[in-house]
XYZ file of C-alpha atoms in Angstrom:
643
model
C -13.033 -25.877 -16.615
C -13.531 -23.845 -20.054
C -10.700 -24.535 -22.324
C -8.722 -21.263 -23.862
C -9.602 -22.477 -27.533
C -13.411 -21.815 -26.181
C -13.263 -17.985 -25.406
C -12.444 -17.681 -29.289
C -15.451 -19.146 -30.048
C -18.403 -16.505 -31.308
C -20.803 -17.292 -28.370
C -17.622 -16.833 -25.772
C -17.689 -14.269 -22.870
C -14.889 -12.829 -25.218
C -17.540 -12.196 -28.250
C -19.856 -10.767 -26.065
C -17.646 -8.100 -24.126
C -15.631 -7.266 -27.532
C -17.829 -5.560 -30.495
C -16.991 -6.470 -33.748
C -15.406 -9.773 -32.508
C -14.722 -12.878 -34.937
C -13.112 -16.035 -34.433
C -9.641 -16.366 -36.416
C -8.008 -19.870 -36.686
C -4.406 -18.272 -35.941
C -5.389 -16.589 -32.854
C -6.754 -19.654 -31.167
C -3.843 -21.451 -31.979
C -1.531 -18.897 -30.727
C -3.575 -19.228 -27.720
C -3.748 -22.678 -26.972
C 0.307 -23.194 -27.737
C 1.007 -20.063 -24.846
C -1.564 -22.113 -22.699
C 0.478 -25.041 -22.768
C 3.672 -22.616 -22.185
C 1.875 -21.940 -19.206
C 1.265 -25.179 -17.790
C 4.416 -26.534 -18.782
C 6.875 -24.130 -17.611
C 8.992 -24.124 -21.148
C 9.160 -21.188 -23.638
C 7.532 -20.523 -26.770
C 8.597 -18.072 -29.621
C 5.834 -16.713 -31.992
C 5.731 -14.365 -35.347
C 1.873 -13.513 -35.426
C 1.668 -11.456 -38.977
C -0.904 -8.323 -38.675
C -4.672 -9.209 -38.010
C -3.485 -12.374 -36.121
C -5.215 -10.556 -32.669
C -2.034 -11.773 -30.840
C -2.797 -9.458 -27.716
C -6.085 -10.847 -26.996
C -4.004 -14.331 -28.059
C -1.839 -13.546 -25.057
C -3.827 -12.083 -22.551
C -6.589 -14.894 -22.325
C -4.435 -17.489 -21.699
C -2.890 -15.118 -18.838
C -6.057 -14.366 -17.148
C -7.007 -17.896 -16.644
C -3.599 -18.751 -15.481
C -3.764 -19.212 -11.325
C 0.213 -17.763 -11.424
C 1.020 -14.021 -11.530
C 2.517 -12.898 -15.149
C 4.500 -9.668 -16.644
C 3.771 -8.365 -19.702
C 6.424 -6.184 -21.181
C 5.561 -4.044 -24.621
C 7.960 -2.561 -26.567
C 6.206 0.934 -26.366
C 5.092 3.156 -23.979
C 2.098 3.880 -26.337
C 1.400 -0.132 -26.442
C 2.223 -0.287 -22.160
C -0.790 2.044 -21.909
C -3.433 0.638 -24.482
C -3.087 -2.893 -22.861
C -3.268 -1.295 -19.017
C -6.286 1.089 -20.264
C -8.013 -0.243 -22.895
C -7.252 -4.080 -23.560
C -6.419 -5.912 -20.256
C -9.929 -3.896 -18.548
C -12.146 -5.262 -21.174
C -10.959 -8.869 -20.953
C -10.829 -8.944 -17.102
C -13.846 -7.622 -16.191
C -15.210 -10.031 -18.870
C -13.594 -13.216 -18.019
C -11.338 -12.707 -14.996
C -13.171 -9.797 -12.520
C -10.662 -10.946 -9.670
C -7.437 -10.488 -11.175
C -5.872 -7.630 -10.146
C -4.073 -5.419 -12.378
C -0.948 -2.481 -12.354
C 1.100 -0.534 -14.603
C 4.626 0.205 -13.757
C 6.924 2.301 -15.695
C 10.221 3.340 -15.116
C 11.402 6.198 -12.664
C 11.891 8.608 -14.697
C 7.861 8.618 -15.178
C 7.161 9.383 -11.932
C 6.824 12.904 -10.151
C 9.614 12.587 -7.600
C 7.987 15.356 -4.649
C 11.267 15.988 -3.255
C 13.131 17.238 -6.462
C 9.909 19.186 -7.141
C 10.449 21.169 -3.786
C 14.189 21.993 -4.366
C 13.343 22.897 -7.951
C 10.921 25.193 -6.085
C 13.869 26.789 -3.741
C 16.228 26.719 -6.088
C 13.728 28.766 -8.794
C 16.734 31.725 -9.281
C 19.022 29.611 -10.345
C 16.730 27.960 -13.460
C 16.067 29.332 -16.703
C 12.612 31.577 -17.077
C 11.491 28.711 -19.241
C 11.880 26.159 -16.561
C 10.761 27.953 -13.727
C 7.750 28.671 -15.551
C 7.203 24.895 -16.160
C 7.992 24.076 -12.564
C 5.062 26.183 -11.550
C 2.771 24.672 -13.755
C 4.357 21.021 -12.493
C 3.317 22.200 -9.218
C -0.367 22.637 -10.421
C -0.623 19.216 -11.418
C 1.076 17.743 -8.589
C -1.822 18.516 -6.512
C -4.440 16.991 -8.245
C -2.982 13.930 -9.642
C -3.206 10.547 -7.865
C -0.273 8.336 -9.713
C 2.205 10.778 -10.291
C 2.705 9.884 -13.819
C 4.257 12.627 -16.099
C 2.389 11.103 -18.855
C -0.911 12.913 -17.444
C 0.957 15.956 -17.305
C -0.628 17.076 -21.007
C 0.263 20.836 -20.397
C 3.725 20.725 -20.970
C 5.720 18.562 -24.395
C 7.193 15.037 -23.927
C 10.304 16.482 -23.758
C 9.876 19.541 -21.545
C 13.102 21.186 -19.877
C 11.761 21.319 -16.749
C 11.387 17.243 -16.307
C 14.823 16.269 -15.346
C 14.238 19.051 -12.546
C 11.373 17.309 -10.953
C 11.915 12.938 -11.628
C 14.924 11.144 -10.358
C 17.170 8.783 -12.133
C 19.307 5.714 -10.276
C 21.829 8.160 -9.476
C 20.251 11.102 -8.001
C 17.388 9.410 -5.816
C 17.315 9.543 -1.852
C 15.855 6.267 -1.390
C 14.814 5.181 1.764
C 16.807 8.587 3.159
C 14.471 10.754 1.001
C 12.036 12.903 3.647
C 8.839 12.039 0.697
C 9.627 8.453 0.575
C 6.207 7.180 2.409
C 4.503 9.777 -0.348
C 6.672 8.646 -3.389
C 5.113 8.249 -6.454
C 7.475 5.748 -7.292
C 7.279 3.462 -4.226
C 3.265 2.926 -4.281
C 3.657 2.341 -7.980
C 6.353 -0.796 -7.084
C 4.123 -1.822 -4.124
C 0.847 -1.966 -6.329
C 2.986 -4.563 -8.726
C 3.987 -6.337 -5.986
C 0.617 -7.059 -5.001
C -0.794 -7.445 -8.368
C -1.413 -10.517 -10.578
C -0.516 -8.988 -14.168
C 2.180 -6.436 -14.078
C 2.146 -4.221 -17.266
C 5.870 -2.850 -18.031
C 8.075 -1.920 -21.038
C 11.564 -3.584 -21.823
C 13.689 -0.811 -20.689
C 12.584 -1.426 -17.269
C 12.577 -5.174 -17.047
C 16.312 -5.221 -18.282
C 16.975 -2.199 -15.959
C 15.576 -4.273 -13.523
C 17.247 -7.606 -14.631
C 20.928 -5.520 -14.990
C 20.357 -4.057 -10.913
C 19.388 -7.661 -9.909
C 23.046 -9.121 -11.611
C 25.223 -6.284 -9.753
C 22.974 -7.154 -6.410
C 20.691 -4.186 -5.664
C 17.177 -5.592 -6.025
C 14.247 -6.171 -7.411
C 12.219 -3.620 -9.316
C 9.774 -5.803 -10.837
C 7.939 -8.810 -8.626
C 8.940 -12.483 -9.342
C 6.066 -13.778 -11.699
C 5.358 -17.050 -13.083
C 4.922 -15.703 -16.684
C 6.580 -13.072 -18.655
C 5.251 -11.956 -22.180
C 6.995 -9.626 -24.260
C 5.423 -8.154 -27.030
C 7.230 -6.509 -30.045
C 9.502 -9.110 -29.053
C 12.209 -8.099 -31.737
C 13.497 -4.976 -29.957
C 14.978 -7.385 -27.460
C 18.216 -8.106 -28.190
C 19.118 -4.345 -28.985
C 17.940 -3.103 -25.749
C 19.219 -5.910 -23.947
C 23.136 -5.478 -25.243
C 22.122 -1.392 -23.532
C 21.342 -2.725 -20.470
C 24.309 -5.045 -20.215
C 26.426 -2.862 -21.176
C 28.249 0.660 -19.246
C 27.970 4.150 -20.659
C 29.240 7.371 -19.141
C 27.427 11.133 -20.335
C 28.513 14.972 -19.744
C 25.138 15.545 -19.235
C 25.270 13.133 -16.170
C 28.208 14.663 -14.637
C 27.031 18.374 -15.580
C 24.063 17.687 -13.423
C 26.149 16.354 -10.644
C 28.235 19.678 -10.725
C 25.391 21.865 -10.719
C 23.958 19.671 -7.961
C 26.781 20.985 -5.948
C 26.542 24.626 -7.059
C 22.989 24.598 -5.786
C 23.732 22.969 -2.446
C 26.735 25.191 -1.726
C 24.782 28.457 -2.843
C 22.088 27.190 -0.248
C 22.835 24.824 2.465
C 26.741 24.408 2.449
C 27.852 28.065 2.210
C 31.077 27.646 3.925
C 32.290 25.516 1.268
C 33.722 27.575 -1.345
C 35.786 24.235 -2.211
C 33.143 22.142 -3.501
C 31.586 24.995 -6.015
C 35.552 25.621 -7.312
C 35.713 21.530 -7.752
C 32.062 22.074 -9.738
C 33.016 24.621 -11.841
C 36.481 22.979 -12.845
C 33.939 20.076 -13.437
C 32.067 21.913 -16.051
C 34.831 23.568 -17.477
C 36.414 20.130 -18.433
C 33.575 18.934 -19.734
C 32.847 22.017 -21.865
C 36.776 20.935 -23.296
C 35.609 17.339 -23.882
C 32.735 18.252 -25.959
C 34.895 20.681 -27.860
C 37.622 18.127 -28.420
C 34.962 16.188 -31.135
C 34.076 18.045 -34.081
C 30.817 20.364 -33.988
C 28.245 18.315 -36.301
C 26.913 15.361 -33.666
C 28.214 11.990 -34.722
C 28.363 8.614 -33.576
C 32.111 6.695 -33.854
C 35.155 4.248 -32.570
C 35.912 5.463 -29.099
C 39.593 3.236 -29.735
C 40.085 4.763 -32.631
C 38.845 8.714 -31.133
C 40.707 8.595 -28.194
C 43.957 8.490 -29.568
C 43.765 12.066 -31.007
C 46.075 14.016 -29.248
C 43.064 16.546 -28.432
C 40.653 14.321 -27.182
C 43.444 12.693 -24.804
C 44.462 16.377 -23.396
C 40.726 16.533 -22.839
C 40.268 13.005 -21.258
C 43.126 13.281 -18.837
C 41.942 16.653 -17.520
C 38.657 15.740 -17.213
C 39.914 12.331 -15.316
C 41.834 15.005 -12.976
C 38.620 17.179 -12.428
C 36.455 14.162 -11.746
C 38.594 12.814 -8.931
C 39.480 16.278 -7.651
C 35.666 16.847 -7.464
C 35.310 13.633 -5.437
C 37.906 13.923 -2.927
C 36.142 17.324 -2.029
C 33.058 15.866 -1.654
C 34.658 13.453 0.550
C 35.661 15.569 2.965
C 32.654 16.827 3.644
C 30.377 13.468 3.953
C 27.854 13.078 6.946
C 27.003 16.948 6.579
C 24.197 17.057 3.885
C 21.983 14.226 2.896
C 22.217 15.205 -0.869
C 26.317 15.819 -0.757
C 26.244 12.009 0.459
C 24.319 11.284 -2.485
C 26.532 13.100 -4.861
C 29.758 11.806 -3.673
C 28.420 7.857 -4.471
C 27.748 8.908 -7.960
C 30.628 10.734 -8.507
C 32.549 7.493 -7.061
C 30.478 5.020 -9.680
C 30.871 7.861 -12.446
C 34.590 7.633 -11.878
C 34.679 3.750 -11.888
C 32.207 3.553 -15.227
C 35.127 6.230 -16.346
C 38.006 4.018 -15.829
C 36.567 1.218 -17.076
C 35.501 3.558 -20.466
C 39.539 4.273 -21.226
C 40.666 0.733 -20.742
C 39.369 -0.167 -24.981
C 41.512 -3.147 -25.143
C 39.044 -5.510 -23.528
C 37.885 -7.744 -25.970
C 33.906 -8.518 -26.329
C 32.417 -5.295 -26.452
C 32.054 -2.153 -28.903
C 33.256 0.765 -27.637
C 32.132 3.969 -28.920
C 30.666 7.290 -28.819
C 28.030 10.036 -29.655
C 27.893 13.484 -28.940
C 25.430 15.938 -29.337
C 25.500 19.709 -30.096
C 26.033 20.250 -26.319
C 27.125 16.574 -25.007
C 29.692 13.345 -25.399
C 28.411 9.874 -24.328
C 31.046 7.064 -23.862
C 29.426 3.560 -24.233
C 30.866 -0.220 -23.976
C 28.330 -2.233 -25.273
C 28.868 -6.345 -25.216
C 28.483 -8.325 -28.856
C 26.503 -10.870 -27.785
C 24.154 -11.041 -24.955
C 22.948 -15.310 -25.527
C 24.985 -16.062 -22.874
C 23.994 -14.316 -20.231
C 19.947 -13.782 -20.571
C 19.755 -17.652 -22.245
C 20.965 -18.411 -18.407
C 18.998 -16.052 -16.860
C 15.742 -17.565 -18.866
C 16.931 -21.208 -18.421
C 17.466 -20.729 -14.657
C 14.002 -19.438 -14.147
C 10.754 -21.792 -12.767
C 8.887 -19.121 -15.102
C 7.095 -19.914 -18.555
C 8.619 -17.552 -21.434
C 6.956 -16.218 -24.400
C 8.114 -14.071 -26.862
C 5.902 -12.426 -29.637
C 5.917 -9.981 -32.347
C 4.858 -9.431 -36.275
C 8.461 -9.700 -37.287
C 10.993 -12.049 -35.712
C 11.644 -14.901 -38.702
C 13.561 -14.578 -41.343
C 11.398 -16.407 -44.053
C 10.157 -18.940 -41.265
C 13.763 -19.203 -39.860
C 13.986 -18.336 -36.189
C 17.169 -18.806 -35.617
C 18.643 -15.413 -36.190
C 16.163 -14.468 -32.760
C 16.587 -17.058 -30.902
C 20.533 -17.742 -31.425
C 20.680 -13.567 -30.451
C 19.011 -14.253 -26.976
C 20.043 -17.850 -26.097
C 16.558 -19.654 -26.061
C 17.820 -22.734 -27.078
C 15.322 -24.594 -25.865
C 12.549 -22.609 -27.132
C 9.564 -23.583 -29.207
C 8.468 -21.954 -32.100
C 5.555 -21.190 -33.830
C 4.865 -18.723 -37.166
C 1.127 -18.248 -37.704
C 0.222 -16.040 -41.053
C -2.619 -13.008 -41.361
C -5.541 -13.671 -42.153
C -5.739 -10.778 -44.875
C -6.212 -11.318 -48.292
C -3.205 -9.144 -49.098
C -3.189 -10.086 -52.952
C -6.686 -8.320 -53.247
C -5.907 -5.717 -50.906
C -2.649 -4.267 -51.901
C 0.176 -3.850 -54.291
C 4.358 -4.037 -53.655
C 5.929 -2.165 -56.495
C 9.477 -1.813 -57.363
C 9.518 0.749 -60.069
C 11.775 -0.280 -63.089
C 15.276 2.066 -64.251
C 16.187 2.882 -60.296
C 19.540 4.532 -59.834
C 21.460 2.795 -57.030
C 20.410 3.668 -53.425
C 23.951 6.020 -53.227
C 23.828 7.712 -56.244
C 23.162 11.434 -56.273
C 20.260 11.036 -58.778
C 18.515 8.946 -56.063
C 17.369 12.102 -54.558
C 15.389 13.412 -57.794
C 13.749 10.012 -58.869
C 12.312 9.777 -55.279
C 11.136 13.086 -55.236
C 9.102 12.823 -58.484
C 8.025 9.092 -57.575
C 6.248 10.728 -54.333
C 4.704 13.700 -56.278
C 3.333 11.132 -58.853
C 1.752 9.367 -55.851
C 0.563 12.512 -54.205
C -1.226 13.573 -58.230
C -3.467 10.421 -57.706
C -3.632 9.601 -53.905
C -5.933 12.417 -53.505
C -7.997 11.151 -50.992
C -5.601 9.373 -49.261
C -2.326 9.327 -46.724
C 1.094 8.505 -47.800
C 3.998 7.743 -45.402
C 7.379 8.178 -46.842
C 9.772 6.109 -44.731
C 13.414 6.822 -44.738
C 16.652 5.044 -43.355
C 18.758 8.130 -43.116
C 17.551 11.839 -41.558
C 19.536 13.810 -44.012
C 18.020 12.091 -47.124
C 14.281 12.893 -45.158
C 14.965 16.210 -44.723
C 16.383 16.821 -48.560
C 12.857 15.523 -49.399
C 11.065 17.384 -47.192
C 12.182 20.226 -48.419
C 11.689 19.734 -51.629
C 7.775 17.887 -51.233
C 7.097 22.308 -49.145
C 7.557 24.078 -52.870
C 6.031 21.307 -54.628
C 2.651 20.149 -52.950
C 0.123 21.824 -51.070
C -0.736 18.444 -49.541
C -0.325 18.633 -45.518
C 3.124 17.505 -44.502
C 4.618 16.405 -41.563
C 7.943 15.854 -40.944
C 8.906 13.589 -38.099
C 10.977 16.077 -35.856
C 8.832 19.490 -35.923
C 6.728 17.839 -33.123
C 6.273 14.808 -30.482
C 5.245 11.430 -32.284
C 1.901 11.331 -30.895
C 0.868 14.660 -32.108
C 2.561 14.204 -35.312
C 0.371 10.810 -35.961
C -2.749 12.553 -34.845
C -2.532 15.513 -36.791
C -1.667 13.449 -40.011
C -4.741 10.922 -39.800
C -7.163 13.894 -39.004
C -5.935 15.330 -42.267
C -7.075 12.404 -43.727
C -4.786 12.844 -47.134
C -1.556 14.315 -45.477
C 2.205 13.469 -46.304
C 3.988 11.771 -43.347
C 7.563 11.787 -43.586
C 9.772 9.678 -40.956
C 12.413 7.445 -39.885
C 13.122 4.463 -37.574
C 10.611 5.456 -35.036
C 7.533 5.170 -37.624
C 8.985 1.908 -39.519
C 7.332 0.106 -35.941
C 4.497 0.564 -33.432
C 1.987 2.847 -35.908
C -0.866 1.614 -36.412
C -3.196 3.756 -39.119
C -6.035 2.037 -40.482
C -8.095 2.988 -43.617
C -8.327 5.615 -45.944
C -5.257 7.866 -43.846
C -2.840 5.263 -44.956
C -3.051 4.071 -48.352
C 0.298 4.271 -49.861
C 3.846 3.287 -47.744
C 6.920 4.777 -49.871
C 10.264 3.195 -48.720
C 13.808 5.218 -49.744
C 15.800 1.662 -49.732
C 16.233 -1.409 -47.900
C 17.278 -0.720 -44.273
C 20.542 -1.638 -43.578
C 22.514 -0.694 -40.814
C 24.948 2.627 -41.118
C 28.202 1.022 -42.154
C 29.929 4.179 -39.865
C 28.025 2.924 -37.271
C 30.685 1.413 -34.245
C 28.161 -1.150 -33.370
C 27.506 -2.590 -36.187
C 31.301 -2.527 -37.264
C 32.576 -4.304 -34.026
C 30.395 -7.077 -34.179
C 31.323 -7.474 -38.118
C 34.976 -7.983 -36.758
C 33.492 -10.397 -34.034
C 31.622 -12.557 -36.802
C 35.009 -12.294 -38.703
C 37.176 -13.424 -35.690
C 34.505 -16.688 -35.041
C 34.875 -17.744 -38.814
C 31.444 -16.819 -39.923
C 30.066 -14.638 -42.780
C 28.954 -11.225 -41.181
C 26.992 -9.791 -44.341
C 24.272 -13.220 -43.651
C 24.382 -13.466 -40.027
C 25.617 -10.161 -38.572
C 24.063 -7.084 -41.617
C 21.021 -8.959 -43.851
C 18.960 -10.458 -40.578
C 17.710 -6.953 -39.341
C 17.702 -5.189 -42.049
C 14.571 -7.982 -43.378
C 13.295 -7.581 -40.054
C 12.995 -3.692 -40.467
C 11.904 -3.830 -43.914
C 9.136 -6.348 -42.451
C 7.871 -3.725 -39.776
C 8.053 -0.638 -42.297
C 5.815 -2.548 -44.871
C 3.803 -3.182 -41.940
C 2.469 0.119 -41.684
C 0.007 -0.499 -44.926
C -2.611 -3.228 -44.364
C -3.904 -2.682 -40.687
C -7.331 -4.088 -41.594
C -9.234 -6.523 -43.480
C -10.672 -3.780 -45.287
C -7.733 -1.793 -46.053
C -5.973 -1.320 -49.413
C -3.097 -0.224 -50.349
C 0.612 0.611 -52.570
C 3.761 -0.038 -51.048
C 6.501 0.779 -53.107
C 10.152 0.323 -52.031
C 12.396 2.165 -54.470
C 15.312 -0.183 -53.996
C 16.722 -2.557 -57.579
C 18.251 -4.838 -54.956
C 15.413 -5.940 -53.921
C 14.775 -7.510 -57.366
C 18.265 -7.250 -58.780
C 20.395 -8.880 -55.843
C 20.281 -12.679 -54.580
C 19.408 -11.687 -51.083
C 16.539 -10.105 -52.602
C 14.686 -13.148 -52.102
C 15.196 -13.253 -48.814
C 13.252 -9.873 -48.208
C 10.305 -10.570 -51.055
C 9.450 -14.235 -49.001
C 9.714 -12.271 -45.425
C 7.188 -9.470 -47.173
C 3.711 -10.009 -46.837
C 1.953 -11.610 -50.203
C 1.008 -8.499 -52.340
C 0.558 -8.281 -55.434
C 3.802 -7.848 -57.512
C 4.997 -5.171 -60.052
C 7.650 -3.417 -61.735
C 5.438 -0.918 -63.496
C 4.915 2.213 -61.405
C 1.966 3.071 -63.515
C -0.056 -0.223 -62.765
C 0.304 0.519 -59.235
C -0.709 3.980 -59.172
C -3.723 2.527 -61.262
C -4.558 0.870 -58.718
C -4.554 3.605 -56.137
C -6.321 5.716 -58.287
C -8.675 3.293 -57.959
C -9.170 2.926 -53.884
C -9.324 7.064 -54.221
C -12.335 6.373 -57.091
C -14.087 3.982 -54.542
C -14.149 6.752 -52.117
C -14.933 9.766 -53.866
C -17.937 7.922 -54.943
């Protein structure tokens, strides 16, 4: 039998189905280490730096397993290139009989019976929506997987989408009249009877959160699960453990009602008075927080006077709306439905006004139309370090950034995987040749108002010389993004584009087909962009990314780390903020043929102890202090090109 280690050799059925393949020491390893993970049963944690190859790394070893494996991706964008592109290619070349599926969550899939009551409901939609339900309709005949994804007429975030996919709450099940047609249910069936599953994180820990309360399986049993971008875990893992309550969620419910009594239950003026007093107390709620959105202390909020009028009525709407809905049950399929919401809505709202459990953050965040009540626990180790140590499965977890230094215990203590091995394999870039990491000297401090000018000019000095180039500006904050942006529009005539005036996708897209635009962005483009070559040649960072110190979160588990006797700043604030600055600086060197200037306009990086912590986590560029040396050197990747 061929040995992993020999696919990654240049004569291997790999080299020959891959153009522009070449062996790299790190990748093999990575390889061979998961390939014992597999045939031991044990778990394995990995950092593989950028230009490692740790998808192919990961997916050999998988094909040539005899078990059945998940693979769960961080991204949508990254759950598609491995189902499409990646996991095709290697299959067909080393593992034709392996059968493959992607599975996404629900709210991805066309659901055909919320489509047709969209349809008979049209009058009571906006013209915007019912315009977008017709063209839903369109597609719905033609496609084959239901995927909303495909639906490329319409944004990401089109109005009409709630209208026509189901959530947990609002789907029929096995009671729906389109479940043998569902989108949904052939998409679970084809995982079931495939050997690589693709998914993304949300889902498995929706999936792992419905198995702990009892309701089943959405994802098949495997005997290997990967996850990739392996440091979002133990964020979206404390979500998924955790409750939250919405007024979107219950405004739906209400208008559910409206729609059923204005068409099916006419005789029961009850339930649309119970709807409306519904949405009227919800419409209070909202107003009982101030108008800007904001995230904050849901202890500490709900013992203003107005928000507890507001609370208490809307606790008195909420069970007034249920017991109606009781009295009708057995009459109406989707009245059924609505009244077991309303009854775990009302539960999850109980449980959201009893703050003196200890354990969990609670806290909220509103929008300009909506308030969200969330408990969210401070440590998750316990319960998924059992859930991984109770498994027969082999675990590996991956990702560019997950030490700190070559410390992994910040990850692995977060998670529970005790028992886990780990391994941190280094790029094989020449980064010292290939780029630059400047801290300009005579920085004010990140908070000072005169931060806002010496950032502006230090991007317009890039943008004079980085002519034939990209630049990404990456900020921690929106407001300090959009002060920039606005002043960059009177003082370039560079292309810019500002994360927010369009879907990520098209955003990316349109800035690397400029070739020498301005991207400006937050979180969302520190991680998971990948631009290689001349459209990326300089990465501009505001300041090192800590976390909000307003942020509830972050502030509860401070108090936690307090309460056990440990130092929160060390073990609870610096760990992700390295981590982010890690994926941001990311961005620069894609390729072994890539150059580039990162500059991170932060004196603590050089100026503070912890410093040192960030500069060792960095990749090795070449260091400077002198702003002009490193726009010398861009001036000269834009001089190699214009030649």
């Amino acid at each position: 039998m061929t040995s992993v280690a020999q696919y990654f050799q240049p004569d291997s059925a790999l080299a020959s189905a891959l153009p522009g393949f070449s062996p790299r020491p790190a990748q093999t390893e990575m390889a061979t280490a998961i390939a014992q993970v597999l045939k031991d049963k044990s778990q394995l944690v990995v950092e593989a730096e950028t230009g490692t190859g740790k998808t192919y790394a990961y997916l050999v070893p998988i094909l040539k397993s005899k078990g059945s494996a998940i693979i769960s991706t961080g991204t949508k964008a990254l759950q598609e290139q491995l189902y499409h592109r990646d996991l095709p290619a290697l299959r067909d070349a080393i593992a034709p009989q392996k059968q493959l599926s992607l599975l996404k969550g629900r709210s991805n899939y066309l659901c055909l019976h919320r489509l047709a009551q969209s349809q008979a409901h049209a009058s009571e939609l906006s013209m915007t929506v019912q315009k977008q339900v017709v063209e839903v309709k369109r597609w719905a005949a033609r496609t084959e997987d239901g995927d909303v994804g495909g639906l490329s007429s319409l944004p990401e975030d089109a109005e009409v989408l709630p209208h026509v996919t189901s959530t947990v709450d609002n789907c029929l099940g096995r009671d729906c009249p389109d479940y043998d047609d569902c989108y949904l249910v052939k998409a679970r069936k084809n995982a079931l009877e495939a050997d690589i599953v693709v998914v993304n994180h949300h889902l498995f820990f929706a999936d792992m959160a419905l198995k702990d309360i009892g309701f089943g399986e959405l994802i098949p049993h495997a005997d290997a699960l990967i996850f990739d971008e392996a440091h979002q875990l133990p964020d979206i893992a404390s979500q998924y453990f955790g409750e939250a309550v919405g007024s979107r969620q219950l405004q739906e419910l209400a208008q559910e009602a409206k729609v059923l009594y204005l068409t099916e239950l006419k005789d029961l003026r009850q339930l649309d008075k119970a709807a409306d007093k519904l949405i009227g107390s919800l419409r209070d709620w909202r107003l009982a927080f101030p108008v800007d959105p904001q995230r904050g202390n849901w202890r500490q909020a709900q013992q203003q006077p107005q928000v507890q009028a507001a609370v208490m009525q809307l606790s008195e709407n909420l069970q007034f709306f249920a017991n109606v809905a009781k009295g009708a049950l057995g009459r109406n399929q989707d009245l059924d439905s609505i009244y077991e919401r309303c009854v775990q809505f009302l539960h999850t709202w109980e449980l959201l006004q009893d703050t003196q459990r200890t354990g969990f953050s609670f806290w909220f965040e509103t929008t300009p139309r909506q308030v969200t009540l969330h408990q969210t626990p401070l440590q998750v180790a316990d319960k998924f370090g059992s859930y991984v140590g109770n498994s027969d499965a082999s675990w590996v977890f991956t990702s560019a950034t997950l030490a700190i230094g070559d410390d992994f215990t910040h990850f692995t203590r977060l998670l529970g995987l005790e028992q886990a091995r780990t391994l941190c394999l280094p790029s094989p870039f020449a980064f010292a040749e290939q780029g630059i990491l400047c801290v300009p000297r005579y920085l004010p401090q990140p908070h000072q108002h005169e931060m806002l000018d010496h950032l502006v000019q230090i991007t317009t000095q890039v943008l004079d010389v980085n002519q034939q180039g990209g630049t990404f500006v990456l900020f921690t904050s929106h407001r300090m993004l959009q002060r920039v942006a606005e002043r960059l529009a009177t003082l370039t005539d560079r292309p810019l584009f500002v994360q927010g005036s369009t879907n990520k996708r098209e955003l990316l897209a349109d800035f690397i087909k400029a070739g020498n635009g301005v991207l400006l962005g937050t979180s969302s483009f520190w991680e998971g962009v990948d631009v290689r070559g001349q459209a990326l040649t300089c990465v501009i960072i505001d300041k090192l990314p800590f976390g909000s110190p307003d942020d509830p979160l972050l502030q509860a588990r401070i108090e936690d780390c307090r309460l056990r006797g440990a130092e929160p700043f060390t073990q609870v604030q610096l760990p992700p903020a390295v981590i982010a600055l890690k994926q941001g600086a990311g961005r620069l060197i894609r390729d072994s043929s890539d150059r580039g200037v990162l500059i991170v306009c932060d004196q603590r990086l050089v100026s503070k102890p912890y410093g040192q912590l960030f500069l060792a986590s960095l990749p090795p560029l070449r260091r400077t202090r002198d702003l002009p040396q490193a726009l010398e050197f861009l001036a000269e990747i834009n001089g190699d090109v214009s030649e």
